[in-house]
mmCIF file of C-alpha atoms and ligand atoms in Angstrom:
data_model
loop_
_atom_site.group_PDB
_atom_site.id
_atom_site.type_symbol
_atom_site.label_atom_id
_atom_site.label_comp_id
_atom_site.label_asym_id
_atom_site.label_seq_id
_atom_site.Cartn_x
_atom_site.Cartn_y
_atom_site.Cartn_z
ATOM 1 C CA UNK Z 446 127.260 76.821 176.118
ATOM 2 C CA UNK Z 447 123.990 77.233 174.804
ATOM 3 C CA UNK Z 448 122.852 73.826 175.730
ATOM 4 C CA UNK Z 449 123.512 74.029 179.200
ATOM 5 C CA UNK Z 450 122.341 77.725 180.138
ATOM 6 C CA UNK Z 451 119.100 76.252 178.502
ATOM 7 C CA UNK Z 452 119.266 73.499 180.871
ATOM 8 C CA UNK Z 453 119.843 75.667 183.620
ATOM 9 C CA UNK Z 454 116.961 77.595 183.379
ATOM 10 C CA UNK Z 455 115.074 74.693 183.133
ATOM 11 C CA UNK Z 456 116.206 73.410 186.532
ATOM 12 C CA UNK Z 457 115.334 77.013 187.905
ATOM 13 C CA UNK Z 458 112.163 77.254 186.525
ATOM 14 C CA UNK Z 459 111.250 73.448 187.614
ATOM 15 C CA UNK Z 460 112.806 74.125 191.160
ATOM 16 C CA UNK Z 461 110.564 78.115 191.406
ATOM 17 C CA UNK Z 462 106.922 77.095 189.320
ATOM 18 C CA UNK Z 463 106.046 80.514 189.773
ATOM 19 C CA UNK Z 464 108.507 82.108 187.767
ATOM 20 C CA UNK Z 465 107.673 83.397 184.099
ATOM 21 C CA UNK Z 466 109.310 81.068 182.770
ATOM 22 C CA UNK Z 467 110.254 83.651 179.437
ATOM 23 C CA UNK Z 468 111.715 85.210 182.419
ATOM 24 C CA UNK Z 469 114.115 82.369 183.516
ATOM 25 C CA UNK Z 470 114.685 81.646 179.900
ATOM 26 C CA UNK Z 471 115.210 85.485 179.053
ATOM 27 C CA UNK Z 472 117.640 85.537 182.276
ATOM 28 C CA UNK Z 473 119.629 82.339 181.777
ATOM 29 C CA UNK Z 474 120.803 84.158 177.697
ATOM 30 C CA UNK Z 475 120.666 87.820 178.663
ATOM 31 C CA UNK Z 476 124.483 88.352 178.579
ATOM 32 C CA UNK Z 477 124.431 86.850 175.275
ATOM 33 C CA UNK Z 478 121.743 88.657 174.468
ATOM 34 C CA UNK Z 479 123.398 91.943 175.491
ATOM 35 C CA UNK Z 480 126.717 90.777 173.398
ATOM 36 C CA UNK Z 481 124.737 90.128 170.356
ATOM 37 C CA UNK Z 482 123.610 93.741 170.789
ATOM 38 C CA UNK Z 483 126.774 94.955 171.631
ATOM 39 C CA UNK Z 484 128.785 93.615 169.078
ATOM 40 C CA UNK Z 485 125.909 94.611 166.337
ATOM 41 C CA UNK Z 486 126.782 97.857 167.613
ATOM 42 C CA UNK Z 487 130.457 97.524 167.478
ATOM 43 C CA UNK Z 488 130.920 98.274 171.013
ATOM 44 C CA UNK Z 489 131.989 94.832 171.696
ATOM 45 C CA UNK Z 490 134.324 93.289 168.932
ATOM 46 C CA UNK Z 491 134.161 89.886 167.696
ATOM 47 C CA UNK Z 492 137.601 89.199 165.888
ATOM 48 C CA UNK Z 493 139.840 86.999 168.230
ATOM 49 C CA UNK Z 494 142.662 89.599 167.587
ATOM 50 C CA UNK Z 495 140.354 92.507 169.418
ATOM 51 C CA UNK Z 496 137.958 90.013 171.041
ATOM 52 C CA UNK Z 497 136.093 92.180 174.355
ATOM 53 C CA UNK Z 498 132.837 91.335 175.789
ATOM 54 C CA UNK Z 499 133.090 92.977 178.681
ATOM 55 C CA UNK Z 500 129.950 95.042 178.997
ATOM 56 C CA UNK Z 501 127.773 91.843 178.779
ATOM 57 C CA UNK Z 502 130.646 89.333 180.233
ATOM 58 C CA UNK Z 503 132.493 90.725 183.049
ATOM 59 C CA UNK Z 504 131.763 89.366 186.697
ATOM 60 C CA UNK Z 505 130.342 92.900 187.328
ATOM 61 C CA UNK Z 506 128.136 93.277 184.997
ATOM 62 C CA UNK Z 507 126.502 89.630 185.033
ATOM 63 C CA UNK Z 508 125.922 90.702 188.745
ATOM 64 C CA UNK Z 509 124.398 94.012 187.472
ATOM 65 C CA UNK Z 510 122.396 92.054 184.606
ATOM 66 C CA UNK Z 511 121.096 89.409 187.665
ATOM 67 C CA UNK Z 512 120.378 92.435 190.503
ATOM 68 C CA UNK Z 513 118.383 94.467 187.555
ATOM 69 C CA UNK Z 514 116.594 92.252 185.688
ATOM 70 C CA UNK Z 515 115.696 89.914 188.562
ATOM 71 C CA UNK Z 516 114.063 93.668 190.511
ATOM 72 C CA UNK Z 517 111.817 93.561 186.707
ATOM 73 C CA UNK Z 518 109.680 91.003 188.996
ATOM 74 C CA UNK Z 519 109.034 91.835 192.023
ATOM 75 C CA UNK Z 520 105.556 92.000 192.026
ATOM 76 C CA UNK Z 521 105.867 88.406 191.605
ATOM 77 C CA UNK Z 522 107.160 88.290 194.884
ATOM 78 C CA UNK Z 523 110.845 87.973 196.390
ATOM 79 C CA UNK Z 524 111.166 83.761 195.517
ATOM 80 C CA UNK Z 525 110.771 84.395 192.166
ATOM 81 C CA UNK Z 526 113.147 87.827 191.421
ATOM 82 C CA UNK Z 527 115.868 85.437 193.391
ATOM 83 C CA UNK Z 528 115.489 82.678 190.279
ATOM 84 C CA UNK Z 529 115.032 85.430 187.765
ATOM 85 C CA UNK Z 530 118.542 86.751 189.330
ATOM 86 C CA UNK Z 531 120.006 83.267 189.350
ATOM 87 C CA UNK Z 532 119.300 82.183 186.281
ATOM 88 C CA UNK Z 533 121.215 85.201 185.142
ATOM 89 C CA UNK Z 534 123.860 84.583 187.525
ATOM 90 C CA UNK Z 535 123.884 80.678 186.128
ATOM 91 C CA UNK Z 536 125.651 82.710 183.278
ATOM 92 C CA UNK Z 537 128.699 83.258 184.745
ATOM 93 C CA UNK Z 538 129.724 79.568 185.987
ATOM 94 C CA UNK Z 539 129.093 78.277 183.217
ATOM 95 C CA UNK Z 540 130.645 80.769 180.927
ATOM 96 C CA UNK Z 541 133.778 80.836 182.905
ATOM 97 C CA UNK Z 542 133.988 77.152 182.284
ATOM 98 C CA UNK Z 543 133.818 77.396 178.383
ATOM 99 C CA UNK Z 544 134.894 80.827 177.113
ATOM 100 C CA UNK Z 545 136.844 82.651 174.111
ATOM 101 C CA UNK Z 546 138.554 84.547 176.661
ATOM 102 C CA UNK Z 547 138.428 84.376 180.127
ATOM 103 C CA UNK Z 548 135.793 86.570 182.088
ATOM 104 C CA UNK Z 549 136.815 89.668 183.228
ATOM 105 C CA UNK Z 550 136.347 91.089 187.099
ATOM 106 C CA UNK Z 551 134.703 94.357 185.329
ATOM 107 C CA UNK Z 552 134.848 95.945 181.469
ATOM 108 C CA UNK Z 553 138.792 96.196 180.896
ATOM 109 C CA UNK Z 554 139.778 94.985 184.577
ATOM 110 C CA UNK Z 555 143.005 92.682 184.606
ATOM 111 C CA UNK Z 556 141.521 90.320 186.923
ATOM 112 C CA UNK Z 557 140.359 87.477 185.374
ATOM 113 C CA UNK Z 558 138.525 84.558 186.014
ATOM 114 C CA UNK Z 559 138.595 81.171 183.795
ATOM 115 C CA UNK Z 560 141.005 79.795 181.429
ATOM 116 C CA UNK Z 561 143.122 82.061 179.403
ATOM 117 C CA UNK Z 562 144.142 79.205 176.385
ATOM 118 C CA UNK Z 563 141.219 78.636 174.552
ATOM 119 C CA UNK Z 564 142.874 75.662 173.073
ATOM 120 C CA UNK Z 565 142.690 73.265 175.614
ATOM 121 C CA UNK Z 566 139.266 73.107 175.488
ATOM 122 C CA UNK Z 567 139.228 72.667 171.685
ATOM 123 C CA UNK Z 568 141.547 69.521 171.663
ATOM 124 C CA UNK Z 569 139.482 65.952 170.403
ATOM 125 C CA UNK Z 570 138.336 63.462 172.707
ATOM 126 C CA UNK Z 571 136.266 60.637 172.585
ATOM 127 C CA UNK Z 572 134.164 60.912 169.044
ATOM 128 C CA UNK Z 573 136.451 63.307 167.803
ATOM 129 C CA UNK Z 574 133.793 65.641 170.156
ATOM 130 C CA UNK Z 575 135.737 68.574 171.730
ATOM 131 C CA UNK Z 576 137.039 68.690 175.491
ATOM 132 C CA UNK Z 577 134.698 71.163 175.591
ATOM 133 C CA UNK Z 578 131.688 69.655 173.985
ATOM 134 C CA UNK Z 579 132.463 66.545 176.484
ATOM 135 C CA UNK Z 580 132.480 69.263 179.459
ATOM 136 C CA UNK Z 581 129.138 70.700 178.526
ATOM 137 C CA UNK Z 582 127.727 67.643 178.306
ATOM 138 C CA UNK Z 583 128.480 66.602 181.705
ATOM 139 C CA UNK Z 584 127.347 70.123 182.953
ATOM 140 C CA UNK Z 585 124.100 69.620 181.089
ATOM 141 C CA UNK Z 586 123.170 66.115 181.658
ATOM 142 C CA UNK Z 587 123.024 66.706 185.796
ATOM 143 C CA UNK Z 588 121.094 70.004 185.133
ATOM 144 C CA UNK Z 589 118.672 68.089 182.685
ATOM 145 C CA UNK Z 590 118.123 65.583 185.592
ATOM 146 C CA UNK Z 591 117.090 68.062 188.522
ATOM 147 C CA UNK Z 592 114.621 69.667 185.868
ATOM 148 C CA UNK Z 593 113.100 66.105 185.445
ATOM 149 C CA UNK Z 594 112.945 65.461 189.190
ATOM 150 C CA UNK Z 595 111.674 69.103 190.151
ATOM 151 C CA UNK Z 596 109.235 69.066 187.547
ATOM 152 C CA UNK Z 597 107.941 65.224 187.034
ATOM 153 C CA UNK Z 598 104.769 66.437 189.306
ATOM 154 C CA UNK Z 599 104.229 69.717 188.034
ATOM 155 C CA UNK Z 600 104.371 68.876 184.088
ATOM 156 C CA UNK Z 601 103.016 66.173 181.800
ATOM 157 C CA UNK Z 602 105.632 64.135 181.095
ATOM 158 C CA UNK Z 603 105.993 64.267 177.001
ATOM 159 C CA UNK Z 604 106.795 68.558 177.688
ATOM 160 C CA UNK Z 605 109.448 67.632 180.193
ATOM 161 C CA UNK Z 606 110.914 64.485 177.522
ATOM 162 C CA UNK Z 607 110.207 67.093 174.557
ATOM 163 C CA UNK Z 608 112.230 69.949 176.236
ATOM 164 C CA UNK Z 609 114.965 67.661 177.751
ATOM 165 C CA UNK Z 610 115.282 66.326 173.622
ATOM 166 C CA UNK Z 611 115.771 69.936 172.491
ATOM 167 C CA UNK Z 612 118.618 71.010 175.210
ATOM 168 C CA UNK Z 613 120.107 67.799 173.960
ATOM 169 C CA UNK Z 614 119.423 68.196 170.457
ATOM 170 C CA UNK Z 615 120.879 71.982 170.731
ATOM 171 C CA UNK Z 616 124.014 70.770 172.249
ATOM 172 C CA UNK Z 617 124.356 68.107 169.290
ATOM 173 C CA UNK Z 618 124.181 70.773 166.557
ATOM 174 C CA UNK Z 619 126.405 73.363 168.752
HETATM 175 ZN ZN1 ZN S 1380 127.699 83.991 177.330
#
């Protein structure tokens, strides 16, 4: 869902103006981030036989992620280590929407949360475009418009169109 936990830190970032907004960015990926790191380190296998992310994926540690990385800011003040947290937190949503496997509670908790056959998501719609391609898309598209109507007085309008044509072109290619 890369498209749409772009767009979501773009509506964060439009809705808090004082928020770094690396930060938000930074915030909206860092379980992906983590699970890049992770899995480069083996800790976090990749193969859909042995497929875990649950050090950088679990409902825990998303929470964890949001409470620590969000307290990185507080000198910017309490408003803006809430977005930092929720653009993290946007994560989780999001992921448990469109997922491998379905988010765990905590690393190697049975408790899960989101769908548990990958498939149905992967079946062809419209355009021969995935269920899930047509899901993010709906996700993203609302997200894209509270960005433009937080942020049509704050920035000129060719960054706003410019970014909004990335997130869109980003979600094309993915
Ligand atoms: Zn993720």
């Amino acid at each position: 869902m890369f498209a749409a936990h772009l767009a979501a830190g773009l509506a964060i970032k439009a809705a808090q103006p004082k928020a770094p907004t690396w930060a938000i960015l930074v915030g909206a990926f860092l379980p992906d981030l983590l699970w890049i790191g992770f899995a480069s380190a083996g800790v976090e296998p990749t193969q859909s036989t042995t497929f875990f992310d649950g050090w950088s994926h679990s409902v825990a540690s998303i929470i964890v992620q949001a409470v620590v990385f969000g307290s990185c800011f507080h000198r910017y003040g309490r408003p803006v280590m809430i977005a930092v947290g929720l653009a993290v937190l946007s994560h989780l949503p999001l992921d448990a929407l469109v997922h491998p496997k379905p988010l765990e509670l905590w690393p190697h908790a049975s408790p899960v949360i989101g769908l548990a056959d990958w498939s149905w998501g992967q079946t062809a719609l419209a355009l021969r475009k995935s269920r899930y391609w047509w899901l993010q898309l709906a996700i993203t598209l609302p997200l894209l418009a509270i960005y433009w109507r937080a942020s049509r007085r704050q920035l000129p309008m060719n960054i706003i169109g410019a970014s909004s044509l990335v997130v869109l072109g980003l979600h094309l290619v993915f």
